[in-house]
Amino acid sequence: MGLSRLDVFYRRLLLTKLFIGGWGKPEDLKRIFEFRKIIGDRELCKSLVPKDYPVYITKTREDADCQIHDGFFTSPLEHFVPGILPPEAVRARFQFVVPKKWRRNRPVCIHLAGTGDHFFWRRRTLMARPMVKEAGMASLLLENPYYILRKPKDQLRSCLKNVSDLFVMGGALILESTALLHWLEREGYWPLGMTGISMGGYMASLAVTNWPKPIPLIPCLSWSTASSVFTTGVLSKAVNWRELEKQYARNSVYEEEIIKLLEYCGTDSFKVDQELAQHEDSLKHLLHLSQSDRLSRDPAVKSGVGAEPVQVLLAEQGADGAKAEDSVHSFLVSASRPGTSLDNPTRGLHGKVQPKEKKAESGKCCERSLHRESINFMKGVMDECTHMANFSVPVDTGLIIVVQAKEDAYIPRTGVLSVQDIWPDCEVRYLSGGHISAYLFKQNLFRKAVYDAFDRFCLKYPDLP
């Protein structure tokens, strides 16, 4: 399928950059990856969050057909990885929308927020209230770390400052969802399920892998890993690659220590070249820009510094570029670090005198190779913390209904494992159009998938408490 023109156009309207602070502190990344090995194994962490973990309701208001409760609790992540959350994010807040009249049982679906989904009103208006009217189903809306009142003071809107922030958010939401599921069970609600749209779908999927019982899961507009989102999707254009490349080159800990902590090295990790080129062909066509026009007009691509990943990879498709890259690969990182200059006009790779033209060409190849290594590193760390193959398989994958858009330019499916390969028996429903159009106009189909998954659970486990 092609890519949605609306997705591409919408992305071009947003000028903010992601990860302006870089990768995050190396020590934080190490702590996150070590803890990921625990929460990625359901048996290892089944007792991390006690069944009586305290959750508090602070306020209740009455509406015509529902009650809306506001509540909070301390994020369990703070107990296991102290200080990894920003202080503002330690207290987890939620809103609980409960119908005044139940139709059958007391079903509750937890909704995790997608990118940019601040406050509760969007999920409450588009999903929770209609679900009360259509199915008599309650909804619990959890506030993401780094969002609304849990947002650090130096963060601009939804733009996470560091790559590591996304992983901290994921670890926190996994444990926070477990705490809420335990609380809902104690309060007598049944059946329980989880859903989310876009990033919320990824986070809901990760949370369900941790739950020790069968549970309905409905991830909408998400897939098997978030790595493709930031390396081949249109959102990759919002990544601050200049800062990421600079930090990767200057700090040897990323390639010498952190890479060794990455466990997932499957067929879709550290293999991005062919997929990136194919994906950019579609993006380039939609943007009506030829390769030569784009390269000639964009000074970032001319220099190779700070350029968008797809632009640089287009620039290095030629055979000469590939050969040059191979010859400087081992030289790249050391030559790019402080104390080693690429600006010496007389010295080549082996200390020999070179013409300025050859030196400039070699420097550009180094810059392109650095950019390529940064993309590969991004893919590796993203797969480590978000790839579903790196986590336990949910107890019953037959209760999973994935809803995906056929022309989604935000969530590329090319070159990554299908969710059906990782979760046998799950169902995938494809909608026409792209990411943005599905979010704006297909919410009713998301709700229909929720109802179907809950009905499936009730038929299969009528006596499961």
PDB file of N, CA, C and O in Angstrom, residues 17-58:
ATOM      1  N   LYS A  17      10.799  19.719  17.352  1.00  0.00           N
ATOM      2  CA  LYS A  17      11.761  18.630  17.241  1.00  0.00           C
ATOM      3  C   LYS A  17      11.669  17.705  18.453  1.00  0.00           C
ATOM      4  O   LYS A  17      11.423  18.139  19.576  1.00  0.00           O
ATOM      5  N   LEU A  18      11.901  16.424  18.197  1.00  0.00           N
ATOM      6  CA  LEU A  18      11.941  15.420  19.257  1.00  0.00           C
ATOM      7  C   LEU A  18      13.371  15.176  19.702  1.00  0.00           C
ATOM      8  O   LEU A  18      14.302  15.238  18.893  1.00  0.00           O
ATOM      9  N   PHE A  19      13.544  14.872  20.974  1.00  0.00           N
ATOM     10  CA  PHE A  19      14.825  14.463  21.556  1.00  0.00           C
ATOM     11  C   PHE A  19      15.894  15.544  21.400  1.00  0.00           C
ATOM     12  O   PHE A  19      17.035  15.260  21.013  1.00  0.00           O
ATOM     13  N   ILE A  20      15.524  16.783  21.702  1.00  0.00           N
ATOM     14  CA  ILE A  20      16.486  17.878  21.565  1.00  0.00           C
ATOM     15  C   ILE A  20      17.622  17.754  22.569  1.00  0.00           C
ATOM     16  O   ILE A  20      18.690  18.335  22.391  1.00  0.00           O
ATOM     17  N   GLY A  21      17.397  16.985  23.636  1.00  0.00           N
ATOM     18  CA  GLY A  21      18.456  16.786  24.618  1.00  0.00           C
ATOM     19  C   GLY A  21      19.369  15.617  24.310  1.00  0.00           C
ATOM     20  O   GLY A  21      20.372  15.408  24.985  1.00  0.00           O
ATOM     21  N   GLY A  22      19.015  14.827  23.291  1.00  0.00           N
ATOM     22  CA  GLY A  22      19.862  13.705  22.886  1.00  0.00           C
ATOM     23  C   GLY A  22      19.349  12.364  23.388  1.00  0.00           C
ATOM     24  O   GLY A  22      18.147  12.157  23.568  1.00  0.00           O
ATOM     25  N   TRP A  23      20.267  11.451  23.622  1.00  0.00           N
ATOM     26  CA  TRP A  23      19.927  10.078  24.004  1.00  0.00           C
ATOM     27  C   TRP A  23      19.490   9.972  25.454  1.00  0.00           C
ATOM     28  O   TRP A  23      18.770   9.043  25.820  1.00  0.00           O
ATOM     29  N   GLY A  24      19.910  10.904  26.286  1.00  0.00           N
ATOM     30  CA  GLY A  24      19.704  10.778  27.726  1.00  0.00           C
ATOM     31  C   GLY A  24      20.996  10.337  28.382  1.00  0.00           C
ATOM     32  O   GLY A  24      21.954   9.929  27.723  1.00  0.00           O
ATOM     33  N   LYS A  25      21.034  10.396  29.684  1.00  0.00           N
ATOM     34  CA  LYS A  25      22.253  10.024  30.402  1.00  0.00           C
ATOM     35  C   LYS A  25      22.577   8.550  30.174  1.00  0.00           C
ATOM     36  O   LYS A  25      21.694   7.695  30.307  1.00  0.00           O
ATOM     37  N   PRO A  26      23.824   8.229  29.832  1.00  0.00           N
ATOM     38  CA  PRO A  26      24.187   6.822  29.627  1.00  0.00           C
ATOM     39  C   PRO A  26      23.858   5.943  30.835  1.00  0.00           C
ATOM     40  O   PRO A  26      23.404   4.805  30.668  1.00  0.00           O
ATOM     41  N   GLU A  27      24.039   6.475  32.048  1.00  0.00           N
ATOM     42  CA  GLU A  27      23.740   5.662  33.230  1.00  0.00           C
ATOM     43  C   GLU A  27      22.239   5.382  33.334  1.00  0.00           C
ATOM     44  O   GLU A  27      21.840   4.312  33.813  1.00  0.00           O
ATOM     45  N   ASP A  28      21.414   6.318  32.876  1.00  0.00           N
ATOM     46  CA  ASP A  28      19.967   6.084  32.869  1.00  0.00           C
ATOM     47  C   ASP A  28      19.595   5.005  31.862  1.00  0.00           C
ATOM     48  O   ASP A  28      18.754   4.139  32.130  1.00  0.00           O
ATOM     49  N   LEU A  29      20.210   5.069  30.682  1.00  0.00           N
ATOM     50  CA  LEU A  29      19.940   4.036  29.678  1.00  0.00           C
ATOM     51  C   LEU A  29      20.324   2.655  30.200  1.00  0.00           C
ATOM     52  O   LEU A  29      19.595   1.678  30.009  1.00  0.00           O
ATOM     53  N   LYS A  30      21.453   2.568  30.875  1.00  0.00           N
ATOM     54  CA  LYS A  30      21.886   1.283  31.417  1.00  0.00           C
ATOM     55  C   LYS A  30      20.880   0.752  32.437  1.00  0.00           C
ATOM     56  O   LYS A  30      20.523  -0.429  32.422  1.00  0.00           O
ATOM     57  N   ARG A  31      20.428   1.626  33.315  1.00  0.00           N
ATOM     58  CA  ARG A  31      19.456   1.210  34.334  1.00  0.00           C
ATOM     59  C   ARG A  31      18.141   0.761  33.697  1.00  0.00           C
ATOM     60  O   ARG A  31      17.537  -0.225  34.114  1.00  0.00           O
ATOM     61  N   ILE A  32      17.725   1.479  32.661  1.00  0.00           N
ATOM     62  CA  ILE A  32      16.476   1.129  31.978  1.00  0.00           C
ATOM     63  C   ILE A  32      16.601  -0.226  31.306  1.00  0.00           C
ATOM     64  O   ILE A  32      15.704  -1.075  31.406  1.00  0.00           O
ATOM     65  N   PHE A  33      17.714  -0.459  30.605  1.00  0.00           N
ATOM     66  CA  PHE A  33      17.875  -1.723  29.883  1.00  0.00           C
ATOM     67  C   PHE A  33      17.977  -2.898  30.847  1.00  0.00           C
ATOM     68  O   PHE A  33      17.477  -3.995  30.551  1.00  0.00           O
ATOM     69  N   GLU A  34      18.618  -2.687  31.974  1.00  0.00           N
ATOM     70  CA  GLU A  34      18.696  -3.759  32.961  1.00  0.00           C
ATOM     71  C   GLU A  34      17.316  -4.071  33.534  1.00  0.00           C
ATOM     72  O   GLU A  34      16.955  -5.231  33.725  1.00  0.00           O
ATOM     73  N   PHE A  35      16.539  -3.029  33.806  1.00  0.00           N
ATOM     74  CA  PHE A  35      15.200  -3.257  34.355  1.00  0.00           C
ATOM     75  C   PHE A  35      14.263  -3.843  33.298  1.00  0.00           C
ATOM     76  O   PHE A  35      13.339  -4.579  33.628  1.00  0.00           O
ATOM     77  N   ARG A  36      14.513  -3.532  32.030  1.00  0.00           N
ATOM     78  CA  ARG A  36      13.702  -4.083  30.951  1.00  0.00           C
ATOM     79  C   ARG A  36      13.773  -5.607  30.936  1.00  0.00           C
ATOM     80  O   ARG A  36      12.794  -6.298  30.615  1.00  0.00           O
ATOM     81  N   LYS A  37      14.929  -6.145  31.301  1.00  0.00           N
ATOM     82  CA  LYS A  37      15.082  -7.597  31.345  1.00  0.00           C
ATOM     83  C   LYS A  37      14.166  -8.223  32.391  1.00  0.00           C
ATOM     84  O   LYS A  37      13.785  -9.387  32.260  1.00  0.00           O
ATOM     85  N   ILE A  38      13.808  -7.448  33.400  1.00  0.00           N
ATOM     86  CA  ILE A  38      12.909  -7.955  34.441  1.00  0.00           C
ATOM     87  C   ILE A  38      11.460  -7.829  33.993  1.00  0.00           C
ATOM     88  O   ILE A  38      10.712  -8.808  33.985  1.00  0.00           O
ATOM     89  N   ILE A  39      11.046  -6.634  33.594  1.00  0.00           N
ATOM     90  CA  ILE A  39       9.643  -6.454  33.227  1.00  0.00           C
ATOM     91  C   ILE A  39       9.318  -7.092  31.883  1.00  0.00           C
ATOM     92  O   ILE A  39       8.146  -7.234  31.534  1.00  0.00           O
ATOM     93  N   GLY A  40      10.342  -7.492  31.141  1.00  0.00           N
ATOM     94  CA  GLY A  40      10.094  -8.212  29.902  1.00  0.00           C
ATOM     95  C   GLY A  40       9.769  -9.677  30.130  1.00  0.00           C
ATOM     96  O   GLY A  40       9.351 -10.375  29.202  1.00  0.00           O
ATOM     97  N   ASP A  41       9.954 -10.149  31.354  1.00  0.00           N
ATOM     98  CA  ASP A  41       9.687 -11.537  31.704  1.00  0.00           C
ATOM     99  C   ASP A  41       8.566 -11.574  32.742  1.00  0.00           C
ATOM    100  O   ASP A  41       8.757 -11.177  33.893  1.00  0.00           O
ATOM    101  N   ARG A  42       7.400 -12.031  32.339  1.00  0.00           N
ATOM    102  CA  ARG A  42       6.235 -12.015  33.218  1.00  0.00           C
ATOM    103  C   ARG A  42       6.461 -12.798  34.512  1.00  0.00           C
ATOM    104  O   ARG A  42       6.003 -12.399  35.586  1.00  0.00           O
ATOM    105  N   GLU A  43       7.184 -13.888  34.440  1.00  0.00           N
ATOM    106  CA  GLU A  43       7.413 -14.704  35.630  1.00  0.00           C
ATOM    107  C   GLU A  43       8.307 -13.986  36.638  1.00  0.00           C
ATOM    108  O   GLU A  43       8.139 -14.127  37.850  1.00  0.00           O
ATOM    109  N   LEU A  44       9.270 -13.219  36.133  1.00  0.00           N
ATOM    110  CA  LEU A  44      10.190 -12.520  37.031  1.00  0.00           C
ATOM    111  C   LEU A  44       9.511 -11.376  37.772  1.00  0.00           C
ATOM    112  O   LEU A  44       9.907 -11.030  38.889  1.00  0.00           O
ATOM    113  N   CYS A  45       8.496 -10.781  37.160  1.00  0.00           N
ATOM    114  CA  CYS A  45       7.956  -9.561  37.756  1.00  0.00           C
ATOM    115  C   CYS A  45       6.518  -9.703  38.231  1.00  0.00           C
ATOM    116  O   CYS A  45       5.875  -8.702  38.551  1.00  0.00           O
ATOM    117  N   LYS A  46       6.007 -10.933  38.276  1.00  0.00           N
ATOM    118  CA  LYS A  46       4.600 -11.095  38.632  1.00  0.00           C
ATOM    119  C   LYS A  46       4.292 -10.637  40.050  1.00  0.00           C
ATOM    120  O   LYS A  46       3.140 -10.359  40.387  1.00  0.00           O
ATOM    121  N   SER A  47       5.299 -10.538  40.907  1.00  0.00           N
ATOM    122  CA  SER A  47       5.057 -10.094  42.276  1.00  0.00           C
ATOM    123  C   SER A  47       5.632  -8.710  42.560  1.00  0.00           C
ATOM    124  O   SER A  47       5.680  -8.279  43.719  1.00  0.00           O
ATOM    125  N   LEU A  48       6.063  -8.006  41.512  1.00  0.00           N
ATOM    126  CA  LEU A  48       6.644  -6.678  41.728  1.00  0.00           C
ATOM    127  C   LEU A  48       5.620  -5.714  42.321  1.00  0.00           C
ATOM    128  O   LEU A  48       5.913  -4.958  43.246  1.00  0.00           O
ATOM    129  N   VAL A  49       4.408  -5.713  41.749  1.00  0.00           N
ATOM    130  CA  VAL A  49       3.356  -4.807  42.216  1.00  0.00           C
ATOM    131  C   VAL A  49       2.375  -5.610  43.063  1.00  0.00           C
ATOM    132  O   VAL A  49       1.682  -6.485  42.546  1.00  0.00           O
ATOM    133  N   PRO A  50       2.292  -5.351  44.355  1.00  0.00           N
ATOM    134  CA  PRO A  50       1.387  -6.119  45.224  1.00  0.00           C
ATOM    135  C   PRO A  50      -0.076  -5.950  44.813  1.00  0.00           C
ATOM    136  O   PRO A  50      -0.471  -4.925  44.256  1.00  0.00           O
ATOM    137  N   LYS A  51      -0.874  -6.969  45.088  1.00  0.00           N
ATOM    138  CA  LYS A  51      -2.296  -6.911  44.737  1.00  0.00           C
ATOM    139  C   LYS A  51      -3.042  -5.847  45.535  1.00  0.00           C
ATOM    140  O   LYS A  51      -4.111  -5.392  45.117  1.00  0.00           O
ATOM    141  N   ASP A  52      -2.485  -5.447  46.681  1.00  0.00           N
ATOM    142  CA  ASP A  52      -3.131  -4.418  47.494  1.00  0.00           C
ATOM    143  C   ASP A  52      -2.440  -3.059  47.337  1.00  0.00           C
ATOM    144  O   ASP A  52      -2.505  -2.212  48.236  1.00  0.00           O
ATOM    145  N   TYR A  53      -1.781  -2.844  46.203  1.00  0.00           N
ATOM    146  CA  TYR A  53      -1.066  -1.581  45.980  1.00  0.00           C
ATOM    147  C   TYR A  53      -2.053  -0.424  46.140  1.00  0.00           C
ATOM    148  O   TYR A  53      -3.136  -0.418  45.539  1.00  0.00           O
ATOM    149  N   PRO A  54      -1.718   0.573  46.930  1.00  0.00           N
ATOM    150  CA  PRO A  54      -2.693   1.637  47.267  1.00  0.00           C
ATOM    151  C   PRO A  54      -3.000   2.567  46.091  1.00  0.00           C
ATOM    152  O   PRO A  54      -2.105   3.068  45.422  1.00  0.00           O
ATOM    153  N   VAL A  55      -4.301   2.760  45.866  1.00  0.00           N
ATOM    154  CA  VAL A  55      -4.822   3.684  44.855  1.00  0.00           C
ATOM    155  C   VAL A  55      -5.898   4.523  45.533  1.00  0.00           C
ATOM    156  O   VAL A  55      -6.709   3.995  46.304  1.00  0.00           O
ATOM    157  N   TYR A  56      -5.926   5.831  45.246  1.00  0.00           N
ATOM    158  CA  TYR A  56      -6.809   6.733  45.972  1.00  0.00           C
ATOM    159  C   TYR A  56      -7.722   7.509  45.020  1.00  0.00           C
ATOM    160  O   TYR A  56      -7.299   7.959  43.957  1.00  0.00           O
ATOM    161  N   ILE A  57      -8.994   7.673  45.429  1.00  0.00           N
ATOM    162  CA  ILE A  57      -9.937   8.535  44.731  1.00  0.00           C
ATOM    163  C   ILE A  57     -10.035   9.844  45.503  1.00  0.00           C
ATOM    164  O   ILE A  57     -10.268   9.843  46.729  1.00  0.00           O
ATOM    165  N   THR A  58      -9.857  10.953  44.800  1.00  0.00           N
ATOM    166  CA  THR A  58      -9.829  12.255  45.470  1.00  0.00           C
ATOM    167  C   THR A  58     -11.083  13.083  45.234  1.00  0.00           C
ATOM    168  O   THR A  58     -11.417  13.949  46.051  1.00  0.00           O
TER     169      THR A  58
END
